[in-house]
Amino acid sequence: GNWEPAAFGAAIGLLLVVACGGDTGPSQTQNGSMSAKIDNDNWSANVAIAATFSNGIVAIAGTDGQGRTIGFGAAATGPGTFTVAPTSPTNASVQIGSQGWFSSVAGGSGTLIFTTLTATEAKGSFQFTLVPVAGTGATGNKSVTQGLFDVKFP
């Protein structure tokens, strides 16, 4: 369906507005915590986290002090494992500056696990292999491993 990129794009847009507020703050944002490794380099969403859960769509994104953003979305109504596949609405992205990588029906792979998913919070883990987005200057695949999240919904 056409709703996956739209819902996910809304979370990224919300994140960019929050991230541009200029508050560096502590490593745990007011919306929770996110961490992972991007190509084995430690990453933590210490600038901003945006999380939404509406109409069965979960979208979560975070950015660090180096302008690296990880985001993902899935059609989910409760805990479970969601895999990026040609027939799956689960997707993920990495944005570093103007360069972008994506894992979706168009390419890439990965798994998103919700150990908790309620109207007020989501907790779990993620790992993705993402392919470059054409026209962004991104090259080669990006590997996101050891991803953990614990976020609150507004």
CSV table of N, CA, C and O in Angstrom, one decimal, residues 62-142:
chain,number,residue,atom,x,y,z
A,62,GLY,N,15.2,8.3,15.3
A,62,GLY,CA,16.1,9.1,16.2
A,62,GLY,C,17.3,9.6,15.5
A,62,GLY,O,17.7,9.1,14.5
A,63,THR,N,17.9,10.7,16.1
A,63,THR,CA,19.1,11.3,15.5
A,63,THR,C,20.1,11.5,16.6
A,63,THR,O,19.8,11.7,17.7
A,64,ASP,N,21.4,11.5,16.1
A,64,ASP,CA,22.5,11.7,17.1
A,64,ASP,C,23.1,13.1,16.8
A,64,ASP,O,22.7,13.8,15.9
A,65,GLY,N,24.1,13.4,17.6
A,65,GLY,CA,24.8,14.7,17.5
A,65,GLY,C,25.6,14.9,16.3
A,65,GLY,O,26.0,16.0,15.9
A,66,GLN,N,25.8,13.8,15.5
A,66,GLN,CA,26.6,13.9,14.3
A,66,GLN,C,25.6,14.0,13.0
A,66,GLN,O,26.1,13.8,11.9
A,67,GLY,N,24.3,14.1,13.3
A,67,GLY,CA,23.4,14.2,12.2
A,67,GLY,C,23.0,12.9,11.5
A,67,GLY,O,22.6,12.9,10.4
A,68,ARG,N,23.3,11.8,12.2
A,68,ARG,CA,22.9,10.5,11.7
A,68,ARG,C,21.6,10.1,12.2
A,68,ARG,O,21.4,10.0,13.5
A,69,THR,N,20.6,9.7,11.3
A,69,THR,CA,19.3,9.4,11.7
A,69,THR,C,19.0,7.9,11.3
A,69,THR,O,19.3,7.5,10.2
A,70,ILE,N,18.4,7.2,12.2
A,70,ILE,CA,17.9,5.8,12.0
A,70,ILE,C,16.4,5.9,12.2
A,70,ILE,O,15.9,6.5,13.2
A,71,GLY,N,15.6,5.4,11.2
A,71,GLY,CA,14.2,5.3,11.4
A,71,GLY,C,13.6,4.0,10.9
A,71,GLY,O,14.2,3.4,10.0
A,72,PHE,N,12.5,3.6,11.4
A,72,PHE,CA,11.8,2.4,10.9
A,72,PHE,C,10.3,2.5,11.1
A,72,PHE,O,9.9,3.3,12.0
A,73,GLY,N,9.6,1.7,10.4
A,73,GLY,CA,8.1,1.7,10.5
A,73,GLY,C,7.6,0.3,10.2
A,73,GLY,O,8.2,-0.5,9.5
A,74,ALA,N,6.4,0.0,10.7
A,74,ALA,CA,5.8,-1.3,10.5
A,74,ALA,C,4.3,-1.2,10.8
A,74,ALA,O,3.9,-0.3,11.5
A,75,ALA,N,3.6,-2.1,10.1
A,75,ALA,CA,2.2,-2.2,10.4
A,75,ALA,C,2.1,-3.3,11.5
A,75,ALA,O,2.4,-4.4,11.3
A,76,ALA,N,1.7,-2.8,12.7
A,76,ALA,CA,1.7,-3.7,13.9
A,76,ALA,C,0.6,-3.3,14.8
A,76,ALA,O,0.3,-2.1,15.0
A,77,THR,N,0.0,-4.2,15.5
A,77,THR,CA,-1.0,-3.9,16.5
A,77,THR,C,-0.6,-4.4,17.9
A,77,THR,O,-1.2,-4.2,18.9
A,78,GLY,N,0.6,-5.2,18.0
A,78,GLY,CA,1.0,-5.7,19.3
A,78,GLY,C,2.4,-6.3,19.1
A,78,GLY,O,3.0,-6.2,18.0
A,79,PRO,N,3.0,-6.9,20.2
A,79,PRO,CA,4.3,-7.4,20.1
A,79,PRO,C,4.4,-8.5,19.0
A,79,PRO,O,3.5,-9.1,18.6
A,80,GLY,N,5.7,-8.6,18.5
A,80,GLY,CA,5.9,-9.6,17.4
A,80,GLY,C,7.2,-9.3,16.7
A,80,GLY,O,7.8,-8.3,16.9
A,81,THR,N,7.5,-10.1,15.7
A,81,THR,CA,8.6,-10.0,14.8
A,81,THR,C,8.2,-9.6,13.4
A,81,THR,O,7.3,-10.2,12.9
A,82,PHE,N,8.7,-8.5,12.9
A,82,PHE,CA,8.3,-8.0,11.6
A,82,PHE,C,9.6,-7.9,10.7
A,82,PHE,O,10.6,-7.4,11.1
A,83,THR,N,9.5,-8.6,9.5
A,83,THR,CA,10.6,-8.7,8.6
A,83,THR,C,10.4,-7.8,7.4
A,83,THR,O,9.4,-7.7,6.8
A,84,VAL,N,11.6,-7.2,7.0
A,84,VAL,CA,11.6,-6.5,5.7
A,84,VAL,C,11.6,-7.5,4.6
A,84,VAL,O,12.5,-8.4,4.6
A,85,ALA,N,10.6,-7.5,3.7
A,85,ALA,CA,10.5,-8.5,2.6
A,85,ALA,C,9.7,-7.8,1.5
A,85,ALA,O,9.0,-6.8,1.7
A,86,PRO,N,9.7,-8.4,0.3
A,86,PRO,CA,9.0,-7.9,-0.9
A,86,PRO,C,7.5,-7.6,-0.6
A,86,PRO,O,6.9,-6.8,-1.2
A,87,THR,N,6.9,-8.4,0.3
A,87,THR,CA,5.5,-8.3,0.5
A,87,THR,C,5.2,-7.6,1.9
A,87,THR,O,4.0,-7.6,2.3
A,88,SER,N,6.2,-7.1,2.5
A,88,SER,CA,6.0,-6.6,3.9
A,88,SER,C,6.0,-5.1,3.9
A,88,SER,O,6.8,-4.4,3.2
A,89,PRO,N,5.1,-4.5,4.7
A,89,PRO,CA,5.1,-3.0,4.9
A,89,PRO,C,6.2,-2.5,5.8
A,89,PRO,O,6.3,-1.3,6.1
A,90,THR,N,7.0,-3.4,6.4
A,90,THR,CA,8.1,-3.0,7.3
A,90,THR,C,9.2,-2.4,6.5
A,90,THR,O,9.6,-2.9,5.5
A,91,ASN,N,9.7,-1.2,7.0
A,91,ASN,CA,10.8,-0.6,6.3
A,91,ASN,C,11.7,0.2,7.3
A,91,ASN,O,11.3,0.4,8.4
A,92,ALA,N,12.9,0.5,6.8
A,92,ALA,CA,13.8,1.3,7.6
A,92,ALA,C,14.7,2.2,6.8
A,92,ALA,O,14.8,2.0,5.6
A,93,SER,N,15.3,3.2,7.4
A,93,SER,CA,16.2,4.1,6.7
A,93,SER,C,17.3,4.6,7.6
A,93,SER,O,17.2,4.6,8.8
A,94,VAL,N,18.4,4.9,7.0
A,94,VAL,CA,19.5,5.6,7.6
A,94,VAL,C,19.8,6.8,6.8
A,94,VAL,O,19.8,6.8,5.6
A,95,GLN,N,19.9,8.0,7.5
A,95,GLN,CA,20.2,9.3,6.8
A,95,GLN,C,21.5,9.8,7.4
A,95,GLN,O,21.5,9.9,8.7
A,96,ILE,N,22.5,10.1,6.6
A,96,ILE,CA,23.7,10.7,7.1
A,96,ILE,C,24.0,11.9,6.3
A,96,ILE,O,24.3,11.8,5.1
A,97,GLY,N,23.7,13.1,6.8
A,97,GLY,CA,23.8,14.3,6.0
A,97,GLY,C,22.7,14.2,4.9
A,97,GLY,O,21.6,13.9,5.2
A,98,SER,N,23.1,14.4,3.7
A,98,SER,CA,22.2,14.3,2.6
A,98,SER,C,22.1,12.9,2.0
A,98,SER,O,21.3,12.7,1.1
A,99,GLN,N,22.9,12.0,2.4
A,99,GLN,CA,23.0,10.6,1.9
A,99,GLN,C,21.9,9.8,2.6
A,99,GLN,O,21.8,9.9,3.8
A,100,GLY,N,21.3,8.9,1.8
A,100,GLY,CA,20.2,8.1,2.4
A,100,GLY,C,20.4,6.6,2.0
A,100,GLY,O,20.8,6.3,0.9
A,101,TRP,N,20.0,5.7,2.9
A,101,TRP,CA,19.9,4.3,2.7
A,101,TRP,C,18.5,3.8,3.1
A,101,TRP,O,18.0,4.3,4.1
A,102,PHE,N,18.0,2.8,2.4
A,102,PHE,CA,16.6,2.4,2.7
A,102,PHE,C,16.5,0.9,2.7
A,102,PHE,O,17.3,0.2,1.9
A,103,SER,N,15.7,0.3,3.5
A,103,SER,CA,15.4,-1.1,3.5
A,103,SER,C,13.9,-1.2,3.4
A,103,SER,O,13.2,-0.8,4.3
A,104,SER,N,13.4,-1.8,2.3
A,104,SER,CA,12.0,-1.8,2.0
A,104,SER,C,11.7,-2.8,1.0
A,104,SER,O,12.5,-3.7,0.6
A,105,VAL,N,10.5,-2.8,0.4
A,105,VAL,CA,10.1,-3.7,-0.6
A,105,VAL,C,11.0,-3.6,-1.8
A,105,VAL,O,11.2,-4.5,-2.6
A,106,ALA,N,11.7,-2.4,-2.0
A,106,ALA,CA,12.6,-2.2,-3.1
A,106,ALA,C,14.0,-2.8,-2.9
A,106,ALA,O,14.8,-2.8,-3.9
A,107,GLY,N,14.3,-3.2,-1.7
A,107,GLY,CA,15.7,-3.8,-1.5
A,107,GLY,C,16.0,-3.7,0.0
A,107,GLY,O,15.4,-3.1,0.8
A,108,GLY,N,17.1,-4.4,0.3
A,108,GLY,CA,17.6,-4.4,1.7
A,108,GLY,C,16.9,-5.5,2.4
A,108,GLY,O,16.0,-6.3,1.9
A,109,SER,N,17.2,-5.7,3.7
A,109,SER,CA,16.6,-6.7,4.5
A,109,SER,C,16.6,-6.3,6.0
A,109,SER,O,17.3,-5.3,6.3
A,110,GLY,N,16.0,-7.0,6.8
A,110,GLY,CA,16.1,-6.7,8.2
A,110,GLY,C,14.9,-7.3,9.0
A,110,GLY,O,14.0,-7.8,8.5
A,111,THR,N,15.1,-7.1,10.3
A,111,THR,CA,14.1,-7.5,11.3
A,111,THR,C,13.8,-6.5,12.4
A,111,THR,O,14.8,-5.9,12.9
A,112,LEU,N,12.6,-6.3,12.7
A,112,LEU,CA,12.1,-5.4,13.7
A,112,LEU,C,11.3,-6.2,14.7
A,112,LEU,O,10.4,-6.9,14.3
A,113,ILE,N,11.7,-6.2,16.0
A,113,ILE,CA,11.0,-7.0,17.0
A,113,ILE,C,10.5,-6.1,18.1
A,113,ILE,O,11.2,-5.3,18.7
A,114,PHE,N,9.2,-6.1,18.3
A,114,PHE,CA,8.5,-5.4,19.4
A,114,PHE,C,8.3,-6.4,20.5
A,114,PHE,O,7.5,-7.3,20.4
A,115,THR,N,9.0,-6.2,21.6
A,115,THR,CA,8.8,-7.0,22.8
A,115,THR,C,7.6,-6.4,23.6
A,115,THR,O,6.9,-7.1,24.3
A,116,THR,N,7.4,-5.1,23.5
A,116,THR,CA,6.3,-4.4,24.1
A,116,THR,C,5.7,-3.4,23.0
A,116,THR,O,6.5,-2.7,22.4
A,117,LEU,N,4.4,-3.4,22.8
A,117,LEU,CA,3.8,-2.4,21.9
A,117,LEU,C,2.4,-2.2,22.5
A,117,LEU,O,1.5,-3.0,22.4
A,118,THR,N,2.3,-1.0,23.1
A,118,THR,CA,1.0,-0.6,23.6
A,118,THR,C,0.6,0.8,23.1
A,118,THR,O,1.4,1.4,22.3
A,119,ALA,N,-0.5,1.3,23.5
A,119,ALA,CA,-0.9,2.7,23.0
A,119,ALA,C,0.1,3.8,23.5
A,119,ALA,O,0.1,4.9,23.0
A,120,THR,N,0.8,3.4,24.6
A,120,THR,CA,1.7,4.5,25.2
A,120,THR,C,3.2,4.3,25.0
A,120,THR,O,4.0,5.2,25.2
A,121,GLU,N,3.6,3.0,24.7
A,121,GLU,CA,5.1,2.8,24.6
A,121,GLU,C,5.4,1.6,23.6
A,121,GLU,O,4.5,0.8,23.4
A,122,ALA,N,6.7,1.6,23.2
A,122,ALA,CA,7.2,0.5,22.4
A,122,ALA,C,8.6,0.2,22.8
A,122,ALA,O,9.4,1.1,23.1
A,123,LYS,N,8.9,-1.1,22.9
A,123,LYS,CA,10.3,-1.5,23.3
A,123,LYS,C,10.6,-2.7,22.4
A,123,LYS,O,9.7,-3.5,22.0
A,124,GLY,N,11.9,-2.8,22.1
A,124,GLY,CA,12.3,-4.0,21.3
A,124,GLY,C,13.7,-3.8,20.7
A,124,GLY,O,14.5,-3.0,21.2
A,125,SER,N,13.9,-4.5,19.6
A,125,SER,CA,15.2,-4.5,18.9
A,125,SER,C,15.1,-4.5,17.4
A,125,SER,O,14.0,-4.7,16.9
A,126,PHE,N,16.2,-4.2,16.7
A,126,PHE,CA,16.2,-4.1,15.3
A,126,PHE,C,17.5,-4.3,14.7
A,126,PHE,O,18.6,-4.1,15.4
A,127,GLN,N,17.5,-4.8,13.5
A,127,GLN,CA,18.8,-4.9,12.7
A,127,GLN,C,18.4,-4.9,11.2
A,127,GLN,O,17.4,-5.5,10.8
A,128,PHE,N,19.1,-4.1,10.4
A,128,PHE,CA,18.8,-4.0,9.0
A,128,PHE,C,20.1,-3.9,8.2
A,128,PHE,O,21.1,-3.5,8.6
A,129,THR,N,19.9,-4.4,6.9
A,129,THR,CA,20.9,-4.1,5.9
A,129,THR,C,20.2,-3.2,4.9
A,129,THR,O,19.1,-3.6,4.4
A,130,LEU,N,20.7,-2.0,4.6
A,130,LEU,CA,20.1,-1.0,3.8
A,130,LEU,C,20.9,-0.7,2.6
A,130,LEU,O,22.1,-0.8,2.6
A,131,VAL,N,20.1,-0.5,1.5
A,131,VAL,CA,20.7,-0.2,0.2
A,131,VAL,C,20.7,1.3,-0.1
A,131,VAL,O,19.8,2.0,0.5
A,132,PRO,N,21.6,1.9,-0.9
A,132,PRO,CA,21.7,3.3,-1.1
A,132,PRO,C,20.4,3.8,-1.8
A,132,PRO,O,19.8,3.1,-2.7
A,133,VAL,N,20.0,5.0,-1.5
A,133,VAL,CA,18.8,5.6,-2.2
A,133,VAL,C,19.4,6.4,-3.3
A,133,VAL,O,20.3,7.3,-3.2
A,134,ALA,N,18.9,6.2,-4.5
A,134,ALA,CA,19.4,6.8,-5.7
A,134,ALA,C,19.3,8.3,-5.6
A,134,ALA,O,18.3,8.8,-5.1
A,135,GLY,N,20.3,9.0,-6.1
A,135,GLY,CA,20.3,10.5,-6.2
A,135,GLY,C,20.7,11.2,-4.9
A,135,GLY,O,20.7,12.4,-4.8
A,136,THR,N,21.1,10.4,-3.8
A,136,THR,CA,21.5,11.0,-2.6
A,136,THR,C,23.0,11.1,-2.4
A,136,THR,O,23.5,11.6,-1.4
A,137,GLY,N,23.7,10.4,-3.3
A,137,GLY,CA,25.2,10.3,-3.2
A,137,GLY,C,25.6,9.2,-2.3
A,137,GLY,O,26.8,8.9,-2.1
A,138,ALA,N,24.7,8.4,-1.8
A,138,ALA,CA,25.0,7.3,-0.9
A,138,ALA,C,25.6,6.1,-1.8
A,138,ALA,O,25.1,5.9,-2.9
A,139,THR,N,26.6,5.4,-1.3
A,139,THR,CA,27.2,4.3,-2.0
A,139,THR,C,27.3,3.1,-1.0
A,139,THR,O,27.5,3.3,0.2
A,140,GLY,N,27.3,1.9,-1.6
A,140,GLY,CA,27.4,0.7,-0.7
A,140,GLY,C,26.3,0.5,0.2
A,140,GLY,O,25.5,1.4,0.4
A,141,ASN,N,26.2,-0.6,0.8
A,141,ASN,CA,25.1,-0.9,1.8
A,141,ASN,C,25.5,-0.4,3.1
A,141,ASN,O,26.7,-0.3,3.4
A,142,LYS,N,24.5,-0.2,4.0
A,142,LYS,CA,24.8,0.2,5.4
A,142,LYS,C,24.2,-1.0,6.2
A,142,LYS,O,23.2,-1.5,6.0
